[in-house]
Tab-separated table of C-alpha atoms and ligand atoms in Angstrom:
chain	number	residue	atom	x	y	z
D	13	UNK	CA	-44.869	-20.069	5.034
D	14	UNK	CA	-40.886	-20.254	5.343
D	15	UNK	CA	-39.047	-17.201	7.289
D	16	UNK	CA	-38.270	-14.670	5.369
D	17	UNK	CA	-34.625	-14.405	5.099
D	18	UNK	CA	-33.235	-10.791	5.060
D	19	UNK	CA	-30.319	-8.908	4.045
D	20	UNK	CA	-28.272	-6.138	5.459
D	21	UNK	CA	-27.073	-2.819	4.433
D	22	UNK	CA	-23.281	-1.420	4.393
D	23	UNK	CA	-24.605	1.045	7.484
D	24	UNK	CA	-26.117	-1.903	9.133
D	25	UNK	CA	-30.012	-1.387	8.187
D	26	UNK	CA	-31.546	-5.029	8.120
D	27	UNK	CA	-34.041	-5.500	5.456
D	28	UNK	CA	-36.567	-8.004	4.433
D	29	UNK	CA	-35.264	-9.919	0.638
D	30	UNK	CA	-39.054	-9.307	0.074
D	31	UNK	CA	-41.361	-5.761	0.747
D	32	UNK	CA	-44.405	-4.110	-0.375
D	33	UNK	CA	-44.979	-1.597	-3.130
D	34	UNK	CA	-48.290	1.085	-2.173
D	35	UNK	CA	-48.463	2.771	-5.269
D	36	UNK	CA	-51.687	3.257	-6.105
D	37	UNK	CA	-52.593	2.138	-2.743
D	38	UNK	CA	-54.437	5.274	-1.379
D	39	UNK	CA	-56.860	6.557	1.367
D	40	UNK	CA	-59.194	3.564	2.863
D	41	UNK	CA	-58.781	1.160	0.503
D	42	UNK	CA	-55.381	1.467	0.839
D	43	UNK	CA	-54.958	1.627	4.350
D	44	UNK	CA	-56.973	-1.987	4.119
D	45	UNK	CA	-54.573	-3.079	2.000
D	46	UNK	CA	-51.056	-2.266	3.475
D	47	UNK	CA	-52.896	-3.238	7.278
D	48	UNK	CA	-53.156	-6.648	5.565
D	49	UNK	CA	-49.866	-6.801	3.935
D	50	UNK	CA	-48.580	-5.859	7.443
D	51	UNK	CA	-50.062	-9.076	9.022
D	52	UNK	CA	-50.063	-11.123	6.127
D	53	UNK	CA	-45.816	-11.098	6.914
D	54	UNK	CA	-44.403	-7.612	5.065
D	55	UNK	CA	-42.373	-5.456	7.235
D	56	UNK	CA	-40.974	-3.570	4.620
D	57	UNK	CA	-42.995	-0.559	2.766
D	58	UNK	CA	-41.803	1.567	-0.164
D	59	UNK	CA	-43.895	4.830	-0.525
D	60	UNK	CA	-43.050	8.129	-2.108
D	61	UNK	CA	-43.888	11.904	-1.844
D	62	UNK	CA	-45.448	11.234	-5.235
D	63	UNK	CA	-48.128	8.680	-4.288
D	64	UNK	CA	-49.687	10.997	-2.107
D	65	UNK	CA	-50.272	8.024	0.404
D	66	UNK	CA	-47.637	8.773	2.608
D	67	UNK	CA	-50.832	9.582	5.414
D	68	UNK	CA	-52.184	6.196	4.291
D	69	UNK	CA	-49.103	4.117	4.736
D	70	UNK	CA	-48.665	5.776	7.908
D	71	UNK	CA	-52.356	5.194	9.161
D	72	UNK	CA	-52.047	1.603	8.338
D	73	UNK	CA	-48.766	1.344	10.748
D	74	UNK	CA	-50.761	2.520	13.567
D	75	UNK	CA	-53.424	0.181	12.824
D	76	UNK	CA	-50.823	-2.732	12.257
D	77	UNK	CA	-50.447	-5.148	15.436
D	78	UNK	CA	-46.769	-4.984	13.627
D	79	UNK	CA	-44.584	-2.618	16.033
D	80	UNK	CA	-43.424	0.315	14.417
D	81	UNK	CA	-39.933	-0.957	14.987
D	82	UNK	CA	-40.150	-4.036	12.964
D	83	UNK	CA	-41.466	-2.407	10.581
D	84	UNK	CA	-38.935	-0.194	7.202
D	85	UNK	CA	-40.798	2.306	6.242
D	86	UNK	CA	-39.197	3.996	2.903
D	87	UNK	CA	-39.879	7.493	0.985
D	88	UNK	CA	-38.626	9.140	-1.560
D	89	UNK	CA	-38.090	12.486	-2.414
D	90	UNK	CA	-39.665	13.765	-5.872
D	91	UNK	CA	-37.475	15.519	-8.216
D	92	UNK	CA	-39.418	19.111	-8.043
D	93	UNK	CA	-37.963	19.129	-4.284
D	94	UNK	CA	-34.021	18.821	-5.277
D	95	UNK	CA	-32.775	21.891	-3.858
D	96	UNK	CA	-31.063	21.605	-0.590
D	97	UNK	CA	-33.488	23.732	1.797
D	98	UNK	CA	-36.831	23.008	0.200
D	99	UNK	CA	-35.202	19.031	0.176
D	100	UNK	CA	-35.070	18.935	3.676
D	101	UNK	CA	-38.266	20.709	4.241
D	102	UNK	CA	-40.351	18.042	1.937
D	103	UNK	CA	-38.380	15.283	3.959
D	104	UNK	CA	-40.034	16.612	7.253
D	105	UNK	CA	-43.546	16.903	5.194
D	106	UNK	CA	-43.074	13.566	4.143
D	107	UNK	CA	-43.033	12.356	7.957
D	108	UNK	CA	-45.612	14.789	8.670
D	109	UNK	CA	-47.860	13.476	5.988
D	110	UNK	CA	-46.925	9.408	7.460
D	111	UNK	CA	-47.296	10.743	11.583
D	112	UNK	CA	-43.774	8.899	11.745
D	113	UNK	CA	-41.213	10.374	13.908
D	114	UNK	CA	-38.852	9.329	10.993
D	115	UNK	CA	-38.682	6.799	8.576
D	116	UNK	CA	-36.167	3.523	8.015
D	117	UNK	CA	-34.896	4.502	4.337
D	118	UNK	CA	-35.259	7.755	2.224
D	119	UNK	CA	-34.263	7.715	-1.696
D	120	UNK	CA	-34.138	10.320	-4.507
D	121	UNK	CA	-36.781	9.301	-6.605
D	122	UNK	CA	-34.816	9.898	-10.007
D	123	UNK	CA	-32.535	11.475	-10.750
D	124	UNK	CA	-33.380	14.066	-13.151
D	125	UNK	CA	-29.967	14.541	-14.679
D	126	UNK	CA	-31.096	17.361	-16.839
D	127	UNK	CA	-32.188	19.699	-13.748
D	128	UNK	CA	-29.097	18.469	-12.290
D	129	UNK	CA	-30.079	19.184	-8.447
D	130	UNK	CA	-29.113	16.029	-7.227
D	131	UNK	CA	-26.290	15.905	-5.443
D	132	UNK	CA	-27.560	18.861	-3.333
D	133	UNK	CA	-30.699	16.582	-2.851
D	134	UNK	CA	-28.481	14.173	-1.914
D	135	UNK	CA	-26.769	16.483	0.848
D	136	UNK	CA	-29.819	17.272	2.031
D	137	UNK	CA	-30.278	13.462	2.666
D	138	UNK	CA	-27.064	13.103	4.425
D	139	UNK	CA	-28.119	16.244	6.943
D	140	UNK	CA	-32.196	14.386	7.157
D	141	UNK	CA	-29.620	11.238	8.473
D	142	UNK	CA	-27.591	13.732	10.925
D	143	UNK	CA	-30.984	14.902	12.050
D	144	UNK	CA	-32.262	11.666	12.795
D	145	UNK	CA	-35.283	12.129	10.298
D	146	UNK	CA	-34.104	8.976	8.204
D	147	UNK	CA	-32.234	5.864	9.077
D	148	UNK	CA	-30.863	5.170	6.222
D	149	UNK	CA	-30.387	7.363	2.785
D	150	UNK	CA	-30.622	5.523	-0.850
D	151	UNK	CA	-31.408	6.361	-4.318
D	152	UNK	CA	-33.651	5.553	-6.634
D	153	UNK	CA	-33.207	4.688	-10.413
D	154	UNK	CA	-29.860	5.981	-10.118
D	155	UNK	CA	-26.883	4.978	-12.988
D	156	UNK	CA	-23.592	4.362	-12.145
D	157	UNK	CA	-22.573	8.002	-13.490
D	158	UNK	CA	-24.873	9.245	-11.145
D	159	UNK	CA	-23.526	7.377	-8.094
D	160	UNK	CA	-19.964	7.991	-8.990
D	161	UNK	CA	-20.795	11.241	-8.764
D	162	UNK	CA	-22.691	11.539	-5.263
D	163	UNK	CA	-19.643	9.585	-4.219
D	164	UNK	CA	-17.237	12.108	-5.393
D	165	UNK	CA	-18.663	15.320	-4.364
D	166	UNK	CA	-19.676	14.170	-0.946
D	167	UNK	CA	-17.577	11.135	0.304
D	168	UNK	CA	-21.228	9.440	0.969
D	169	UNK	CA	-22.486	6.492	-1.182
D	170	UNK	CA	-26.278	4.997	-0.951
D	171	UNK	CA	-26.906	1.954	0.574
D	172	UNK	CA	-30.024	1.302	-1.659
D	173	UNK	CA	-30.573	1.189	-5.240
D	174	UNK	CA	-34.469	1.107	-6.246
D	175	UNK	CA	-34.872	0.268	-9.599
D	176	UNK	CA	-36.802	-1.100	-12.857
D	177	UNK	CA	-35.740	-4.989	-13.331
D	178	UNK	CA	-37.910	-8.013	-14.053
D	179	UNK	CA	-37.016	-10.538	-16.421
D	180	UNK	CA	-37.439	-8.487	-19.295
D	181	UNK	CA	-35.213	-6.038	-17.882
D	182	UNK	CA	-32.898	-7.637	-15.417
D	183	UNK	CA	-29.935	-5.366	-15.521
D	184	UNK	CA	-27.392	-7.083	-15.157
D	185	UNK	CA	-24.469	-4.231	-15.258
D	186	UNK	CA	-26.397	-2.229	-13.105
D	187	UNK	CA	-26.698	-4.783	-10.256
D	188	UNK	CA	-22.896	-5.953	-10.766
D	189	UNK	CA	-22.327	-2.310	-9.991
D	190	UNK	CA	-24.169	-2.139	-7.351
D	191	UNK	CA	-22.783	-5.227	-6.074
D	192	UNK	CA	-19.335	-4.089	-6.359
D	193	UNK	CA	-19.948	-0.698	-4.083
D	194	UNK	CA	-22.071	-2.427	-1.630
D	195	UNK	CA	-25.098	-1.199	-2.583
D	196	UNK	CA	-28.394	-3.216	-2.232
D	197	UNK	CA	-30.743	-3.145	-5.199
D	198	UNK	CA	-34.092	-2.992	-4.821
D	199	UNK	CA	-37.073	-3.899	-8.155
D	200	UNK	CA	-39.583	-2.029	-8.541
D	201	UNK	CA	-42.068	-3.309	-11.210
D	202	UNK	CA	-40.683	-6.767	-10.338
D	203	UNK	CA	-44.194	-8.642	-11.804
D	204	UNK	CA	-43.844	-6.228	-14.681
D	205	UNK	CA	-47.440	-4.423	-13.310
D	206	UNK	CA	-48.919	-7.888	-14.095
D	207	UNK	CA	-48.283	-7.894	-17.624
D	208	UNK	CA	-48.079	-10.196	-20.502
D	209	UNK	CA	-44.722	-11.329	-18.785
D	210	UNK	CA	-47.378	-13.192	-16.340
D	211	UNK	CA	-48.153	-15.000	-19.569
D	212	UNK	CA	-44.462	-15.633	-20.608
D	213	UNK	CA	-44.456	-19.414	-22.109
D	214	UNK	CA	-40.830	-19.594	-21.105
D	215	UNK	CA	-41.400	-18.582	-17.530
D	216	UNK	CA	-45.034	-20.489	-17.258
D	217	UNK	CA	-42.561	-23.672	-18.343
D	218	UNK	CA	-40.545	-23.598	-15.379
D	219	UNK	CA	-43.628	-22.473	-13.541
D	220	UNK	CA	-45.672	-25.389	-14.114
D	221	UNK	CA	-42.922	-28.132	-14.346
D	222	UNK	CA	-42.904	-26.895	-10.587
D	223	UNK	CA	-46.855	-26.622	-9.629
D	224	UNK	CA	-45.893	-22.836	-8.948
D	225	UNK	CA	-47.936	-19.612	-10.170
D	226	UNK	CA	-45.624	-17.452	-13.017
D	227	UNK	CA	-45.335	-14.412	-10.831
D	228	UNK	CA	-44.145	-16.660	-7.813
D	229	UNK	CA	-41.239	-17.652	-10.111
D	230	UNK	CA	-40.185	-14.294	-11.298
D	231	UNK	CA	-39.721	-12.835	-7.431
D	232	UNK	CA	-38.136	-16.049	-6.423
D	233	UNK	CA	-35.513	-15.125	-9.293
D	234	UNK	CA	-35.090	-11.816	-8.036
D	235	UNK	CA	-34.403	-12.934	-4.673
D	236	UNK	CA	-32.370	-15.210	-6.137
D	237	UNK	CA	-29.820	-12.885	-7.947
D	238	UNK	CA	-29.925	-10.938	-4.189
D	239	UNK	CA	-32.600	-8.092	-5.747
D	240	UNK	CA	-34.904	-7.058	-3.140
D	241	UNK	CA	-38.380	-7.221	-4.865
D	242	UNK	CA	-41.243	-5.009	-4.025
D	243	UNK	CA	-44.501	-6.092	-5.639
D	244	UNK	CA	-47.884	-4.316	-5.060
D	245	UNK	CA	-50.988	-6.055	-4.743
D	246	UNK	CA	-54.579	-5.006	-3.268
D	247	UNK	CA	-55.410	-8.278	-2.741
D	248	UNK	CA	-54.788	-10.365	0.273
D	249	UNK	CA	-54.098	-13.386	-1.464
D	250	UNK	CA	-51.717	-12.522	-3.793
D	251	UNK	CA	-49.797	-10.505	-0.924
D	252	UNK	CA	-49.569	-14.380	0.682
D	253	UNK	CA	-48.318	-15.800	-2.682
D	254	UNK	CA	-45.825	-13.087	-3.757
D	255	UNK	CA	-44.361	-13.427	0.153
D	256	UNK	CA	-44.221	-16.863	-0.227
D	257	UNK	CA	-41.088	-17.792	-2.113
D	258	UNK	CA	-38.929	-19.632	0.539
D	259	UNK	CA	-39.696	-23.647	0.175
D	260	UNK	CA	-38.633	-23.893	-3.301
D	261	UNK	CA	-35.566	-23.280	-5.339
D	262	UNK	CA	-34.782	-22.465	-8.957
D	263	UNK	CA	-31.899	-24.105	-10.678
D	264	UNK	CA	-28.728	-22.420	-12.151
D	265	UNK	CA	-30.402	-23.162	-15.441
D	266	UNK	CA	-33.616	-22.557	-14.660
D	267	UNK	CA	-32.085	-19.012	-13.203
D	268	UNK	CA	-30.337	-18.411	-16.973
D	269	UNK	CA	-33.460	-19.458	-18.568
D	270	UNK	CA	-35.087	-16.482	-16.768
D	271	UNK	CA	-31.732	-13.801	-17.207
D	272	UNK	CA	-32.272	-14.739	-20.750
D	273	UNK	CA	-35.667	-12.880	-21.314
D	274	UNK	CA	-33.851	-9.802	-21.104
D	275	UNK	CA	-34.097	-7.291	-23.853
D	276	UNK	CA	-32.724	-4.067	-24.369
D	277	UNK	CA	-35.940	-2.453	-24.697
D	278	UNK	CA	-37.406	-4.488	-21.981
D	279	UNK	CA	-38.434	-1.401	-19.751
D	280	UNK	CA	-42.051	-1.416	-19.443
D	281	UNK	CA	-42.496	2.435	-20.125
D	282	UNK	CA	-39.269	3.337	-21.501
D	283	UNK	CA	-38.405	5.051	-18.226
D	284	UNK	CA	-34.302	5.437	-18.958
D	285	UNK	CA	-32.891	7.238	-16.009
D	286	UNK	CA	-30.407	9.170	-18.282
D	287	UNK	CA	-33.188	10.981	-20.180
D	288	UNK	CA	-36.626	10.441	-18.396
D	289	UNK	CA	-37.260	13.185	-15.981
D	290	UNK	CA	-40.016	12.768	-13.059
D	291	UNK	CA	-40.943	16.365	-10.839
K	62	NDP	N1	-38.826	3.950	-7.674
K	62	NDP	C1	-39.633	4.033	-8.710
K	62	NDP	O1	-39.436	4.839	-9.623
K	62	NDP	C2	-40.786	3.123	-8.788
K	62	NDP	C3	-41.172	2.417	-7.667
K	62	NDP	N2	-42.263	1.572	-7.706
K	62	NDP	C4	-42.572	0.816	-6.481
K	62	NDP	O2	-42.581	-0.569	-6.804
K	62	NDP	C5	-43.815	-1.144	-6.389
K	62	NDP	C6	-44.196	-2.337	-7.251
K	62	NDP	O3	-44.298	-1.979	-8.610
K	62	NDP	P1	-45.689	-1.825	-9.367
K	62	NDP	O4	-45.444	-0.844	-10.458
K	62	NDP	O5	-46.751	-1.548	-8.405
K	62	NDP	O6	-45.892	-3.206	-10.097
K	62	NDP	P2	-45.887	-4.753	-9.684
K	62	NDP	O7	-44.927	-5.413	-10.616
K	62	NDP	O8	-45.721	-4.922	-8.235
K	62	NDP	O9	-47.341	-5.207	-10.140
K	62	NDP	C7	-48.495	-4.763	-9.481
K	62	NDP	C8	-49.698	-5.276	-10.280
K	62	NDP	O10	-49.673	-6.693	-10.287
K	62	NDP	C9	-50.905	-7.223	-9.778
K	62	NDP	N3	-50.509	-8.415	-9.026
K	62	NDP	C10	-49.833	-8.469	-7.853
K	62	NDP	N4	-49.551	-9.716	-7.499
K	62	NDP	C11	-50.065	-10.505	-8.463
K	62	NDP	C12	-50.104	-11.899	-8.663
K	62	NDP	N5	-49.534	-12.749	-7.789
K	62	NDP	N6	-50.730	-12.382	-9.761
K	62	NDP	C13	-51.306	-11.548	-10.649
K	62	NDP	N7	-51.302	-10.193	-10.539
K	62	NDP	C14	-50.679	-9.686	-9.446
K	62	NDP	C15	-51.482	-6.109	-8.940
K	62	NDP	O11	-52.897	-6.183	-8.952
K	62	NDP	P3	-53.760	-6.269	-7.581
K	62	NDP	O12	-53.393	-5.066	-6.774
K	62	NDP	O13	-55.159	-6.266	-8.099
K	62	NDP	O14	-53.361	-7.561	-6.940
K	62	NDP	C16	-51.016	-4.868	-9.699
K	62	NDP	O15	-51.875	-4.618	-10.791
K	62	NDP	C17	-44.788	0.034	-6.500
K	62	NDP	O16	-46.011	-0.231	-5.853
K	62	NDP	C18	-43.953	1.132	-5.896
K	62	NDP	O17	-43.947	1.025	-4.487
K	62	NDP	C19	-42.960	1.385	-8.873
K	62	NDP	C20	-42.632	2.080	-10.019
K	62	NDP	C21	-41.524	3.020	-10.056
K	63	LIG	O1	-44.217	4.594	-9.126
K	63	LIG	C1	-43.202	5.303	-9.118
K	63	LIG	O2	-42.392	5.328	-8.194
K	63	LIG	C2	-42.955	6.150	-10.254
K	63	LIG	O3	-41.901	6.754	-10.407
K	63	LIG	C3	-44.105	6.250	-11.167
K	63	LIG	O4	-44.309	7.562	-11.543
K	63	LIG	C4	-43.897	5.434	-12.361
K	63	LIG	O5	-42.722	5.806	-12.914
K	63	LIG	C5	-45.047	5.610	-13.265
K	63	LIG	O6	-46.028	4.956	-13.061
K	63	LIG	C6	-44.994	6.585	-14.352
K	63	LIG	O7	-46.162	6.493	-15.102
């Protein structure tokens, strides 16, 4: 398998282009799982308050032969937890739950516009950085509004957008924005939770004109638009395919082909930042 090439954020984080989702990956099983994902090449973990594996991810690290310094570990704070003290106290739970001394990334989860505690989540992020409890602070389905805003009331912008995009929802403003404030973004979903779109005739075209699987296409085009894709799998040998994306290429056209899918109500669960609300 090719190198995996990474990417670097405006305060000087280097990433993988490719990590591992762990939702749903929980207690042994789980710690299985992300031990093998760890030596099968993935040196980037996204894990959340939420998933209640936090201990799991953790466990797996010290199992790992993977040093824990080669290794991004990312949380993310859940939306019940927005207020500045009790922020800052589920950040040190979080690490407490992993047995990390602190992790690589942290991101609001959502944003949860309607509560509208987020920018005093978000300070509490910037003091978790001062502490030394996080590395780097991010956000997580965050919309431009919502970033303008951090960026207004506190002078500090995220380095790391996490959100929904696959081909049926490849957000194109969204990533130019990021783009355009230096802001990595991150899919989650990026194999659409292995639906139909595995199926897609359009993307199984491309797929087998190339002797490549469908789902090795679609994270090839995320890493190809400079999306950071973070697919989940319990199984060993789809960890090795979805990390192995570096020997081939997709074309400009076959690239459009994929943008193309895109629909407007492409979001697998209707999650839309502006009104969805996660605690
Ligand atoms: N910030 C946020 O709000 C969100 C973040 N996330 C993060 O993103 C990660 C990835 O998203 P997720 O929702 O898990 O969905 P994914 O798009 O990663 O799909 C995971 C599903 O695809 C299957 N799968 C994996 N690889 C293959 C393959 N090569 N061929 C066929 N099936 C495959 C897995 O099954 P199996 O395990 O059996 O291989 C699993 O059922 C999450 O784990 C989580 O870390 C997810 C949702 C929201
Ligand atoms: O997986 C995540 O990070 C989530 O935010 C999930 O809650 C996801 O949105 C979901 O599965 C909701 O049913």
């Amino acid at each position: 398998m090719n190198k995996i090439p990474t990417l670097t954020t405006a305060d000087g984080l280097t990433l993988p282009s490719v990590g591992f989702g762990t939702y749903k990956l929980n207690g042994a099983v789980g710690v299985n799982a992300i031990t093998k994902a760890l030596s099968n090449g993935y040196h980037l973990l996204d894990t959340a308050f939420n998933y209640e594996n936090e201990g799991t991810v953790g466990e797996a690290i010290r199992r790992s032969d993977v040093p824990r310094e080669k290794i991004i570990v990312s949380s993310k704070l859940p939306g019940r937890h927005h207020k500045y003290n009790e922020a800052l106290t589920t950040i040190q739970e979080s690490l407490y739950r992993a047995g990390l001394d602190y992790y690589d990334m942290y991101l609001i989860h959502w944003p949860n516009p309607k509560e509208n505690h987020y920018v005093e989540a978000w300070q509490a992020l910037i003091t978790a950085q001062k502490w030394g409890l996080v590395r780097s602070i991010g956000v997580s389905n965050f919309l431009p509004e919502h970033i303008d805003r951090l960026v207004k009331e506190t002078g500090v912008s995220p380095v790391v957008n996490q959100i929904e995009l696959h081909p049926y929802f490849s957000e194109k403003q969204l990533r130019a924005y990021d783009e355009k404030h230096n802001i990595i973004t991150m899919a989650w979903s990026p194999i659409g939770r292995a639906s139909s779109m595995l199926k897609d005739p359009v993307i199984k075209k491309i797929a087998d004109h190339k002797g490549l699987s469908t789902s090795r296409v679609i994270l090839r085009w995320e890493t190809q638009l400079g999306v950071i894709p973070i697919p989940k799998s319990s199984k060993s040998f789809r960890q090795v395919e979805n990390l192995d994306l570096f020997d081939f290429k997709l074309s400009d056209e076959e690239m459009q082909t994929i943008t193309n899918l895109d629909k407007p109500d492409g979001r697998l669960n209707n999650q839309d930042p502006a009104k969805y609300e996660e605690f």
